[in-house]
CSV table of C-alpha atoms and ligand atoms in Angstrom, one decimal:
chain,number,residue,atom,x,y,z
A,22,UNK,CA,18.4,13.3,6.2
A,23,UNK,CA,14.6,13.9,6.2
A,24,UNK,CA,13.6,10.3,6.4
A,25,UNK,CA,15.1,10.0,9.8
A,26,UNK,CA,12.4,12.1,11.2
A,27,UNK,CA,9.9,9.4,10.4
A,28,UNK,CA,11.5,6.9,12.8
A,29,UNK,CA,9.4,6.5,15.9
A,30,UNK,CA,11.2,7.4,19.1
A,31,UNK,CA,10.7,6.8,22.7
A,32,UNK,CA,12.4,8.7,25.4
A,33,UNK,CA,15.9,7.3,25.8
A,34,UNK,CA,16.9,5.5,28.9
A,35,UNK,CA,20.1,6.3,30.7
A,36,UNK,CA,20.9,2.7,31.7
A,37,UNK,CA,24.5,3.5,32.0
A,38,UNK,CA,26.1,5.1,34.9
A,39,UNK,CA,25.9,1.9,36.8
A,40,UNK,CA,29.2,0.2,35.7
A,41,UNK,CA,31.4,2.8,37.2
A,42,UNK,CA,31.9,4.8,34.0
A,43,UNK,CA,30.5,8.3,34.3
A,44,UNK,CA,28.8,9.4,31.2
A,45,UNK,CA,29.1,13.1,30.2
A,46,UNK,CA,25.6,14.6,30.2
A,47,UNK,CA,26.3,16.2,26.9
A,48,UNK,CA,27.0,12.8,25.3
A,49,UNK,CA,23.8,11.4,26.6
A,50,UNK,CA,21.9,14.5,25.4
A,51,UNK,CA,23.5,14.1,22.0
A,52,UNK,CA,22.6,10.5,21.7
A,53,UNK,CA,19.0,11.2,22.8
A,54,UNK,CA,18.6,13.8,20.2
A,55,UNK,CA,19.6,11.5,17.3
A,56,UNK,CA,16.9,9.7,15.4
A,57,UNK,CA,18.6,6.3,15.9
A,58,UNK,CA,18.7,3.7,18.6
A,59,UNK,CA,22.0,3.8,20.3
A,60,UNK,CA,24.3,1.9,22.7
A,61,UNK,CA,27.4,2.9,24.5
A,62,UNK,CA,30.0,0.3,25.4
A,63,UNK,CA,32.7,0.7,28.0
A,64,UNK,CA,36.3,-0.4,27.3
A,65,UNK,CA,35.4,-4.0,28.3
A,66,UNK,CA,32.4,-4.1,26.0
A,67,UNK,CA,29.8,-3.9,28.8
A,68,UNK,CA,26.8,-1.8,27.8
A,69,UNK,CA,26.7,1.4,29.8
A,70,UNK,CA,23.9,3.2,28.0
A,71,UNK,CA,21.1,2.1,25.7
A,72,UNK,CA,17.9,3.5,24.2
A,73,UNK,CA,14.8,1.5,25.0
A,74,UNK,CA,14.1,0.7,21.3
A,75,UNK,CA,17.3,-1.4,21.2
A,76,UNK,CA,15.3,-4.2,22.8
A,77,UNK,CA,13.3,-4.6,19.5
A,78,UNK,CA,16.3,-5.9,17.7
A,79,UNK,CA,17.4,-8.5,20.3
A,80,UNK,CA,21.1,-7.6,19.9
A,81,UNK,CA,21.9,-7.6,23.6
A,82,UNK,CA,21.5,-9.8,26.7
A,83,UNK,CA,22.6,-9.1,30.3
A,84,UNK,CA,24.4,-5.8,29.4
A,85,UNK,CA,26.4,-7.5,26.6
A,86,UNK,CA,26.1,-7.8,22.8
A,87,UNK,CA,25.0,-11.2,21.6
A,88,UNK,CA,25.0,-10.5,17.9
A,89,UNK,CA,28.1,-11.8,16.1
A,90,UNK,CA,28.1,-9.4,13.2
A,91,UNK,CA,27.8,-6.5,15.6
A,92,UNK,CA,30.6,-7.9,17.8
A,93,UNK,CA,32.8,-8.2,14.8
A,94,UNK,CA,32.2,-4.6,14.0
A,95,UNK,CA,33.1,-3.5,17.5
A,96,UNK,CA,36.3,-5.6,17.3
A,97,UNK,CA,37.2,-4.0,14.0
A,98,UNK,CA,36.7,-0.5,15.6
A,99,UNK,CA,38.9,-1.5,18.5
A,100,UNK,CA,41.6,-2.7,16.2
A,101,UNK,CA,41.6,0.1,13.7
A,102,UNK,CA,40.5,3.0,16.0
A,103,UNK,CA,38.2,4.1,13.1
A,104,UNK,CA,34.5,4.2,12.6
A,105,UNK,CA,32.9,1.2,10.9
A,106,UNK,CA,29.6,1.1,9.2
A,107,UNK,CA,27.5,-1.9,7.9
A,108,UNK,CA,24.0,-2.9,6.9
A,109,UNK,CA,22.3,-5.7,8.8
A,110,UNK,CA,19.1,-7.6,8.2
A,111,UNK,CA,17.4,-9.0,11.3
A,112,UNK,CA,14.1,-10.9,11.5
A,113,UNK,CA,11.2,-8.8,12.8
A,114,UNK,CA,9.9,-11.6,15.0
A,115,UNK,CA,9.8,-15.4,15.6
A,116,UNK,CA,7.4,-16.0,12.7
A,117,UNK,CA,6.8,-14.4,9.3
A,118,UNK,CA,9.1,-13.1,6.7
A,119,UNK,CA,9.4,-9.5,7.8
A,120,UNK,CA,12.9,-8.1,8.3
A,121,UNK,CA,14.4,-5.0,9.8
A,122,UNK,CA,16.9,-3.4,7.4
A,123,UNK,CA,19.4,-1.7,9.7
A,124,UNK,CA,22.3,0.6,9.1
A,125,UNK,CA,24.8,0.2,11.9
A,126,UNK,CA,27.5,2.8,12.7
A,127,UNK,CA,30.1,2.0,15.3
A,128,UNK,CA,32.3,4.9,16.5
A,129,UNK,CA,35.2,5.1,19.0
A,130,UNK,CA,34.6,7.9,21.5
A,131,UNK,CA,37.4,9.6,23.5
A,132,UNK,CA,40.5,7.9,24.9
A,133,UNK,CA,38.8,5.6,27.4
A,134,UNK,CA,38.0,2.8,25.0
A,135,UNK,CA,34.3,3.8,24.9
A,136,UNK,CA,32.4,2.9,21.8
A,137,UNK,CA,29.1,4.3,20.5
A,138,UNK,CA,26.8,2.2,18.3
A,139,UNK,CA,24.1,3.9,16.3
A,140,UNK,CA,21.4,1.9,14.7
A,141,UNK,CA,19.2,3.4,12.0
A,142,UNK,CA,16.2,1.3,11.0
A,143,UNK,CA,15.6,2.0,7.3
A,144,UNK,CA,13.1,-0.8,6.7
A,145,UNK,CA,10.2,1.6,6.1
A,146,UNK,CA,12.3,3.9,3.9
A,147,UNK,CA,13.6,0.9,1.8
A,148,UNK,CA,10.1,-0.4,1.5
A,149,UNK,CA,8.8,2.9,0.2
A,150,UNK,CA,11.8,3.2,-2.1
A,151,UNK,CA,11.2,-0.2,-3.6
A,152,UNK,CA,7.5,0.6,-4.1
A,153,UNK,CA,8.5,3.9,-5.7
A,154,UNK,CA,11.0,2.3,-8.0
A,155,UNK,CA,8.7,-0.4,-9.1
A,156,UNK,CA,5.9,2.1,-9.6
A,157,UNK,CA,8.0,4.4,-11.7
A,158,UNK,CA,9.1,1.5,-13.9
A,159,UNK,CA,5.5,0.3,-14.4
A,160,UNK,CA,4.0,3.7,-14.9
A,161,UNK,CA,6.5,4.6,-17.6
A,162,UNK,CA,5.6,1.4,-19.5
A,163,UNK,CA,1.9,2.1,-19.1
A,164,UNK,CA,2.2,5.6,-20.3
A,165,UNK,CA,4.3,4.7,-23.2
A,166,UNK,CA,1.6,2.5,-24.8
A,167,UNK,CA,-1.1,5.1,-25.3
A,168,UNK,CA,1.4,7.8,-26.1
A,169,UNK,CA,3.0,5.6,-28.7
A,170,UNK,CA,-0.4,4.7,-30.2
A,171,UNK,CA,-1.3,8.4,-30.3
A,172,UNK,CA,1.9,9.2,-32.1
A,173,UNK,CA,1.4,6.5,-34.7
A,174,UNK,CA,-2.3,7.4,-35.2
A,175,UNK,CA,-1.5,11.1,-35.7
A,176,UNK,CA,1.0,10.1,-38.4
A,177,UNK,CA,-1.7,7.9,-40.0
A,178,UNK,CA,-4.1,10.9,-40.0
A,179,UNK,CA,-1.5,13.1,-41.7
A,180,UNK,CA,-1.0,10.4,-44.3
A,181,UNK,CA,-4.7,10.0,-44.9
A,182,UNK,CA,-5.4,13.6,-45.8
A,183,UNK,CA,-7.7,12.8,-48.7
A,184,UNK,CA,-9.5,9.8,-47.1
A,185,UNK,CA,-12.2,11.3,-44.7
A,186,UNK,CA,-13.4,7.8,-43.7
A,187,UNK,CA,-9.9,6.8,-42.6
A,188,UNK,CA,-9.4,10.1,-40.8
A,189,UNK,CA,-12.6,9.5,-38.8
A,190,UNK,CA,-11.5,5.9,-37.9
A,191,UNK,CA,-8.1,7.1,-36.8
A,192,UNK,CA,-9.5,10.0,-34.9
A,193,UNK,CA,-11.9,7.7,-33.0
A,194,UNK,CA,-9.0,5.5,-32.0
A,195,UNK,CA,-7.0,8.6,-30.9
A,196,UNK,CA,-10.0,9.6,-28.8
A,197,UNK,CA,-10.0,6.2,-27.1
A,198,UNK,CA,-6.3,6.3,-26.4
A,199,UNK,CA,-6.6,9.8,-25.0
A,200,UNK,CA,-9.4,8.6,-22.7
A,201,UNK,CA,-7.2,5.8,-21.6
A,202,UNK,CA,-4.5,8.2,-20.7
A,203,UNK,CA,-6.9,10.4,-18.8
A,204,UNK,CA,-8.2,7.4,-16.9
A,205,UNK,CA,-4.6,6.3,-16.1
A,206,UNK,CA,-3.6,9.8,-14.8
A,207,UNK,CA,-6.8,9.9,-12.7
A,208,UNK,CA,-6.1,6.6,-11.1
A,209,UNK,CA,-2.5,7.5,-10.4
A,210,UNK,CA,-3.7,10.7,-8.7
A,211,UNK,CA,-6.2,8.5,-6.7
A,212,UNK,CA,-3.5,6.1,-5.7
A,213,UNK,CA,-1.1,8.8,-4.6
A,214,UNK,CA,-3.8,10.5,-2.6
A,215,UNK,CA,-4.3,7.3,-0.8
A,216,UNK,CA,-0.7,7.0,0.3
A,217,UNK,CA,-0.4,10.3,2.1
A,218,UNK,CA,-3.5,10.6,4.4
A,219,UNK,CA,-4.5,8.3,7.3
A,220,UNK,CA,-8.3,8.2,7.1
A,221,UNK,CA,-8.6,6.8,10.6
A,222,UNK,CA,-7.0,9.9,12.0
A,223,UNK,CA,-9.3,12.3,10.2
A,224,UNK,CA,-12.2,11.3,12.6
A,225,UNK,CA,-14.8,11.4,9.8
A,226,UNK,CA,-17.8,9.1,10.2
A,227,UNK,CA,-18.8,7.4,6.9
A,228,UNK,CA,-22.3,6.4,6.3
A,229,UNK,CA,-21.6,3.2,4.4
A,230,UNK,CA,-25.2,2.9,3.1
A,231,UNK,CA,-25.0,6.2,1.4
A,232,UNK,CA,-21.4,5.5,0.2
A,233,UNK,CA,-22.5,2.2,-1.4
A,234,UNK,CA,-25.5,3.8,-3.1
A,235,UNK,CA,-23.4,6.7,-4.4
A,236,UNK,CA,-20.8,4.3,-5.8
A,237,UNK,CA,-23.5,2.3,-7.5
A,238,UNK,CA,-25.0,5.4,-9.0
A,239,UNK,CA,-21.7,6.4,-10.5
A,240,UNK,CA,-21.8,3.1,-12.5
A,241,UNK,CA,-25.3,3.6,-13.9
A,242,UNK,CA,-24.1,4.6,-17.4
A,243,UNK,CA,-21.7,1.7,-17.9
A,244,UNK,CA,-24.2,-0.8,-16.5
A,245,UNK,CA,-26.9,0.5,-18.9
A,246,UNK,CA,-24.6,0.3,-21.9
A,247,UNK,CA,-23.8,-3.4,-21.0
A,248,UNK,CA,-27.4,-4.2,-20.1
A,249,UNK,CA,-26.3,-5.3,-16.7
A,250,UNK,CA,-28.5,-4.8,-13.7
A,251,UNK,CA,-26.8,-3.7,-10.5
A,252,UNK,CA,-28.9,-4.8,-7.4
A,253,UNK,CA,-28.2,-3.4,-4.0
A,254,UNK,CA,-29.0,-4.9,-0.7
A,255,UNK,CA,-28.3,-2.7,2.2
A,256,UNK,CA,-29.3,-2.3,5.9
A,257,UNK,CA,-30.8,1.0,7.2
A,258,UNK,CA,-27.6,2.3,8.7
A,259,UNK,CA,-24.0,1.3,9.0
A,260,UNK,CA,-21.2,3.6,10.0
A,261,UNK,CA,-17.5,3.3,10.0
A,262,UNK,CA,-14.6,5.7,10.7
A,263,UNK,CA,-12.7,6.8,7.7
A,264,UNK,CA,-12.8,8.6,4.4
A,265,UNK,CA,-16.1,8.7,2.5
A,266,UNK,CA,-14.3,9.7,-0.7
A,267,UNK,CA,-12.0,6.7,-0.5
A,268,UNK,CA,-14.7,4.2,0.3
A,269,UNK,CA,-16.9,5.4,-2.6
A,270,UNK,CA,-13.8,5.1,-4.9
A,271,UNK,CA,-13.1,1.5,-3.8
A,272,UNK,CA,-16.7,0.3,-4.1
A,273,UNK,CA,-17.0,2.1,-7.4
A,274,UNK,CA,-13.9,0.2,-8.7
A,275,UNK,CA,-15.4,-3.1,-7.6
A,276,UNK,CA,-18.7,-2.5,-9.3
A,277,UNK,CA,-17.1,-1.1,-12.4
A,278,UNK,CA,-14.9,-4.3,-12.7
A,279,UNK,CA,-17.9,-6.5,-12.1
A,280,UNK,CA,-19.6,-4.8,-15.0
A,281,UNK,CA,-16.6,-4.8,-17.3
A,282,UNK,CA,-15.7,-8.5,-16.8
A,283,UNK,CA,-19.3,-9.8,-17.2
A,284,UNK,CA,-21.3,-10.7,-20.3
A,285,UNK,CA,-24.2,-8.5,-21.3
A,286,UNK,CA,-27.5,-9.0,-19.6
A,287,UNK,CA,-26.1,-10.4,-16.4
A,288,UNK,CA,-26.5,-9.3,-12.8
A,289,UNK,CA,-24.2,-7.6,-10.3
A,290,UNK,CA,-25.2,-7.9,-6.7
A,291,UNK,CA,-23.9,-5.4,-4.2
A,292,UNK,CA,-24.6,-6.3,-0.5
A,293,UNK,CA,-23.7,-4.4,2.7
A,294,UNK,CA,-24.1,-6.4,5.9
A,295,UNK,CA,-22.8,-6.3,9.4
A,296,UNK,CA,-21.4,-9.3,11.3
A,297,UNK,CA,-19.6,-9.4,14.6
A,298,UNK,CA,-18.7,-5.8,14.6
A,299,UNK,CA,-17.5,-5.8,11.0
A,300,UNK,CA,-19.1,-4.1,8.1
A,301,UNK,CA,-18.9,-6.2,4.9
A,302,UNK,CA,-19.4,-5.0,1.4
A,303,UNK,CA,-19.5,-7.7,-1.2
A,304,UNK,CA,-19.8,-7.3,-5.0
A,305,UNK,CA,-20.7,-10.4,-6.9
A,306,UNK,CA,-20.9,-10.9,-10.6
A,307,UNK,CA,-21.8,-13.7,-13.1
A,308,UNK,CA,-18.8,-12.8,-15.2
A,309,UNK,CA,-15.8,-14.5,-16.7
A,310,UNK,CA,-14.2,-15.2,-13.3
A,311,UNK,CA,-10.5,-15.3,-12.5
A,312,UNK,CA,-8.1,-18.2,-13.0
A,313,UNK,CA,-6.9,-19.6,-9.7
A,314,UNK,CA,-3.3,-19.0,-10.6
A,315,UNK,CA,-4.0,-15.2,-10.8
A,316,UNK,CA,-6.0,-14.8,-7.7
A,317,UNK,CA,-3.0,-14.0,-5.6
A,318,UNK,CA,-1.8,-11.3,-7.9
A,319,UNK,CA,-4.8,-9.3,-9.0
A,320,UNK,CA,-4.4,-6.7,-6.2
A,321,UNK,CA,-0.9,-5.8,-7.4
A,322,UNK,CA,-0.5,-2.6,-9.3
A,323,UNK,CA,-0.8,-3.1,-13.1
A,324,UNK,CA,-1.5,-6.8,-12.9
A,325,UNK,CA,-4.1,-8.0,-15.4
A,326,UNK,CA,-5.2,-11.5,-16.2
A,327,UNK,CA,-5.8,-10.5,-19.8
A,328,UNK,CA,-4.0,-7.3,-20.7
A,329,UNK,CA,-5.8,-7.0,-24.1
A,330,UNK,CA,-9.3,-7.3,-22.5
A,331,UNK,CA,-8.4,-4.9,-19.7
A,332,UNK,CA,-7.2,-2.4,-22.3
A,333,UNK,CA,-10.3,-2.9,-24.4
A,334,UNK,CA,-12.5,-2.0,-21.4
A,335,UNK,CA,-10.3,1.0,-20.6
A,336,UNK,CA,-8.8,-0.8,-17.6
A,337,UNK,CA,-5.5,0.5,-16.1
A,338,UNK,CA,-4.6,-2.4,-13.8
A,339,UNK,CA,-4.7,0.0,-10.9
A,340,UNK,CA,-8.4,-0.4,-9.7
A,341,UNK,CA,-7.9,-3.3,-7.4
A,342,UNK,CA,-4.7,-2.0,-5.9
A,343,UNK,CA,-6.7,1.1,-5.0
A,344,UNK,CA,-9.3,-1.1,-3.4
A,345,UNK,CA,-6.7,-2.9,-1.3
A,346,UNK,CA,-5.1,0.4,-0.1
A,347,UNK,CA,-8.5,1.7,0.9
A,348,UNK,CA,-9.3,-1.4,2.9
A,349,UNK,CA,-5.9,-1.4,4.6
A,350,UNK,CA,-6.0,2.3,5.3
A,351,UNK,CA,-9.3,1.7,7.1
A,352,UNK,CA,-8.0,-1.1,9.2
A,353,UNK,CA,-9.9,-3.6,7.1
A,354,UNK,CA,-9.2,-6.1,4.3
A,355,UNK,CA,-10.4,-7.3,0.9
A,356,UNK,CA,-10.7,-10.8,-0.3
A,357,UNK,CA,-11.8,-12.5,-3.5
A,358,UNK,CA,-13.7,-15.7,-4.4
A,359,UNK,CA,-13.9,-16.6,-8.0
A,360,UNK,CA,-14.5,-19.5,-10.4
A,361,UNK,CA,-13.6,-19.2,-14.0
A,362,UNK,CA,-16.7,-19.0,-16.2
A,363,UNK,CA,-19.0,-18.7,-13.2
A,364,UNK,CA,-18.2,-15.3,-11.6
A,365,UNK,CA,-16.4,-13.5,-8.8
A,366,UNK,CA,-17.2,-12.0,-5.5
A,367,UNK,CA,-15.0,-9.4,-3.9
A,368,UNK,CA,-15.6,-8.6,-0.3
A,369,UNK,CA,-14.3,-5.6,1.6
A,370,UNK,CA,-14.4,-5.6,5.4
A,371,UNK,CA,-14.2,-2.6,7.7
A,372,UNK,CA,-14.3,-2.4,11.5
A,373,UNK,CA,-17.5,-0.6,12.6
A,374,UNK,CA,-17.5,2.7,14.4
A,375,UNK,CA,-19.1,2.3,17.9
A,376,UNK,CA,-22.8,3.0,18.4
A,377,UNK,CA,-24.1,1.4,15.2
A,378,UNK,CA,-27.8,0.5,15.5
A,379,UNK,CA,-28.8,-3.1,14.8
A,380,UNK,CA,-29.2,-3.3,11.0
A,381,UNK,CA,-32.3,-4.4,9.2
A,382,UNK,CA,-31.9,-5.6,5.5
A,383,UNK,CA,-33.8,-4.2,2.6
A,384,UNK,CA,-33.3,-4.7,-1.1
A,385,UNK,CA,-33.0,-1.7,-3.5
A,386,UNK,CA,-32.9,-2.0,-7.3
A,387,UNK,CA,-30.3,0.5,-8.7
A,388,UNK,CA,-31.5,2.7,-11.4
B,27,LIG,P1,-8.2,-3.2,-14.6
B,27,LIG,O1,-8.1,-1.8,-14.7
B,27,LIG,O2,-7.4,-4.0,-15.6
B,27,LIG,O3,-9.6,-3.7,-14.5
B,27,LIG,P2,-7.9,-3.9,-11.8
B,27,LIG,O4,-6.8,-3.7,-10.9
B,27,LIG,O5,-9.2,-3.3,-11.4
B,27,LIG,O6,-7.4,-3.5,-13.2
B,27,LIG,O7,-8.1,-5.5,-11.9
B,27,LIG,C1,-6.9,-6.3,-12.2
B,27,LIG,C2,-7.3,-7.5,-13.0
B,27,LIG,O8,-8.2,-8.4,-12.2
B,27,LIG,C3,-8.2,-7.2,-14.2
B,27,LIG,O9,-7.4,-6.8,-15.3
B,27,LIG,C4,-8.9,-8.5,-14.5
B,27,LIG,O10,-8.1,-9.4,-15.2
B,27,LIG,C5,-9.1,-9.0,-13.1
B,27,LIG,N1,-10.5,-8.7,-12.5
B,27,LIG,C6,-10.8,-7.7,-11.7
B,27,LIG,N2,-12.1,-7.7,-11.3
B,27,LIG,C7,-12.6,-8.8,-12.0
B,27,LIG,C8,-13.9,-9.4,-12.0
B,27,LIG,N3,-15.0,-8.9,-11.4
B,27,LIG,N4,-14.1,-10.5,-12.8
B,27,LIG,C9,-13.0,-11.0,-13.5
B,27,LIG,N5,-11.8,-10.5,-13.5
B,27,LIG,C10,-11.6,-9.4,-12.7
């Protein structure tokens, strides 16, 4: 099972020989080599061996099991003499809603009444699985819409063979749908790229000033077509550790949204500043704003406040989830302030890389 390799392991701890039971070295070696936390119980249920990671689950105290479900499993094994398996959910800590999803296997060993308990933590695998399932369901729906439209439009073109005006109209719509498909595929590629690399481990230093300028440059055409001025305000130098490509992608998405969800002739302000060891990039618009009830959901994949408007602007519903991933991947976060009818401000925060010079602000008008 490949996923088992992802479970983080510490060196196992032979806690056991103490209670008079001698553990065969081969058994200890075997347990140590398995990607699971493990416990060995002697015939009286005293713990004679455990891996250090067991402590995370708070299943034991003073060399005995204290978890009822686990004790029941052990009893069932003692009664039947056969291996038992169960899934268990345990809280990750005293606060919060996080849970460990555990697969527990209890096996009788030899004739001395010894029992081995193997605990596989599949929380991460389940979380990824849930995301994958949810993503596949959503993506199929999102792909079906433009593909369905293309199919209907191509039929319409065939039926309008002697009406050149209608053909042009249908062809234009086909082009728009094809562009939407291309955008969707590009964002899916962006999103999947974000999920595999850890930008903090690459060791790249990102010049945030240049990254913000480049992201703004990429939006020049759409800003011009909507007569929106994008105004930058950046210090001389701000550096973070991470991926330049990802940061540009995220800032670009925020500016592009600010433009798309604003009336013509308004202003989008992009500011980079440093405060208390944190670099902050904010993108403010004078646009339609976001209803309070949607604020919590806009960073979800495919969530849109107004699907029709998002489609009309070529939106895919993936932009903000990419922004959120980029922020999290860099050890930062993203937040939003918005008032319907007044505008929105999105703020990304990144921890600074060491040795940043004191910033001085200057304003730059984007082309
Ligand atoms: P989309 O591709 O639909 O723009 P996003 O993930 O980028 O998808 O954004 C999700 C939704 O959040 C959008 O559909 C829109 O309803 C809302 N939204 C995002 N940015 C803004 C903004 N600057 N002003 C108003 N609404 C916004």
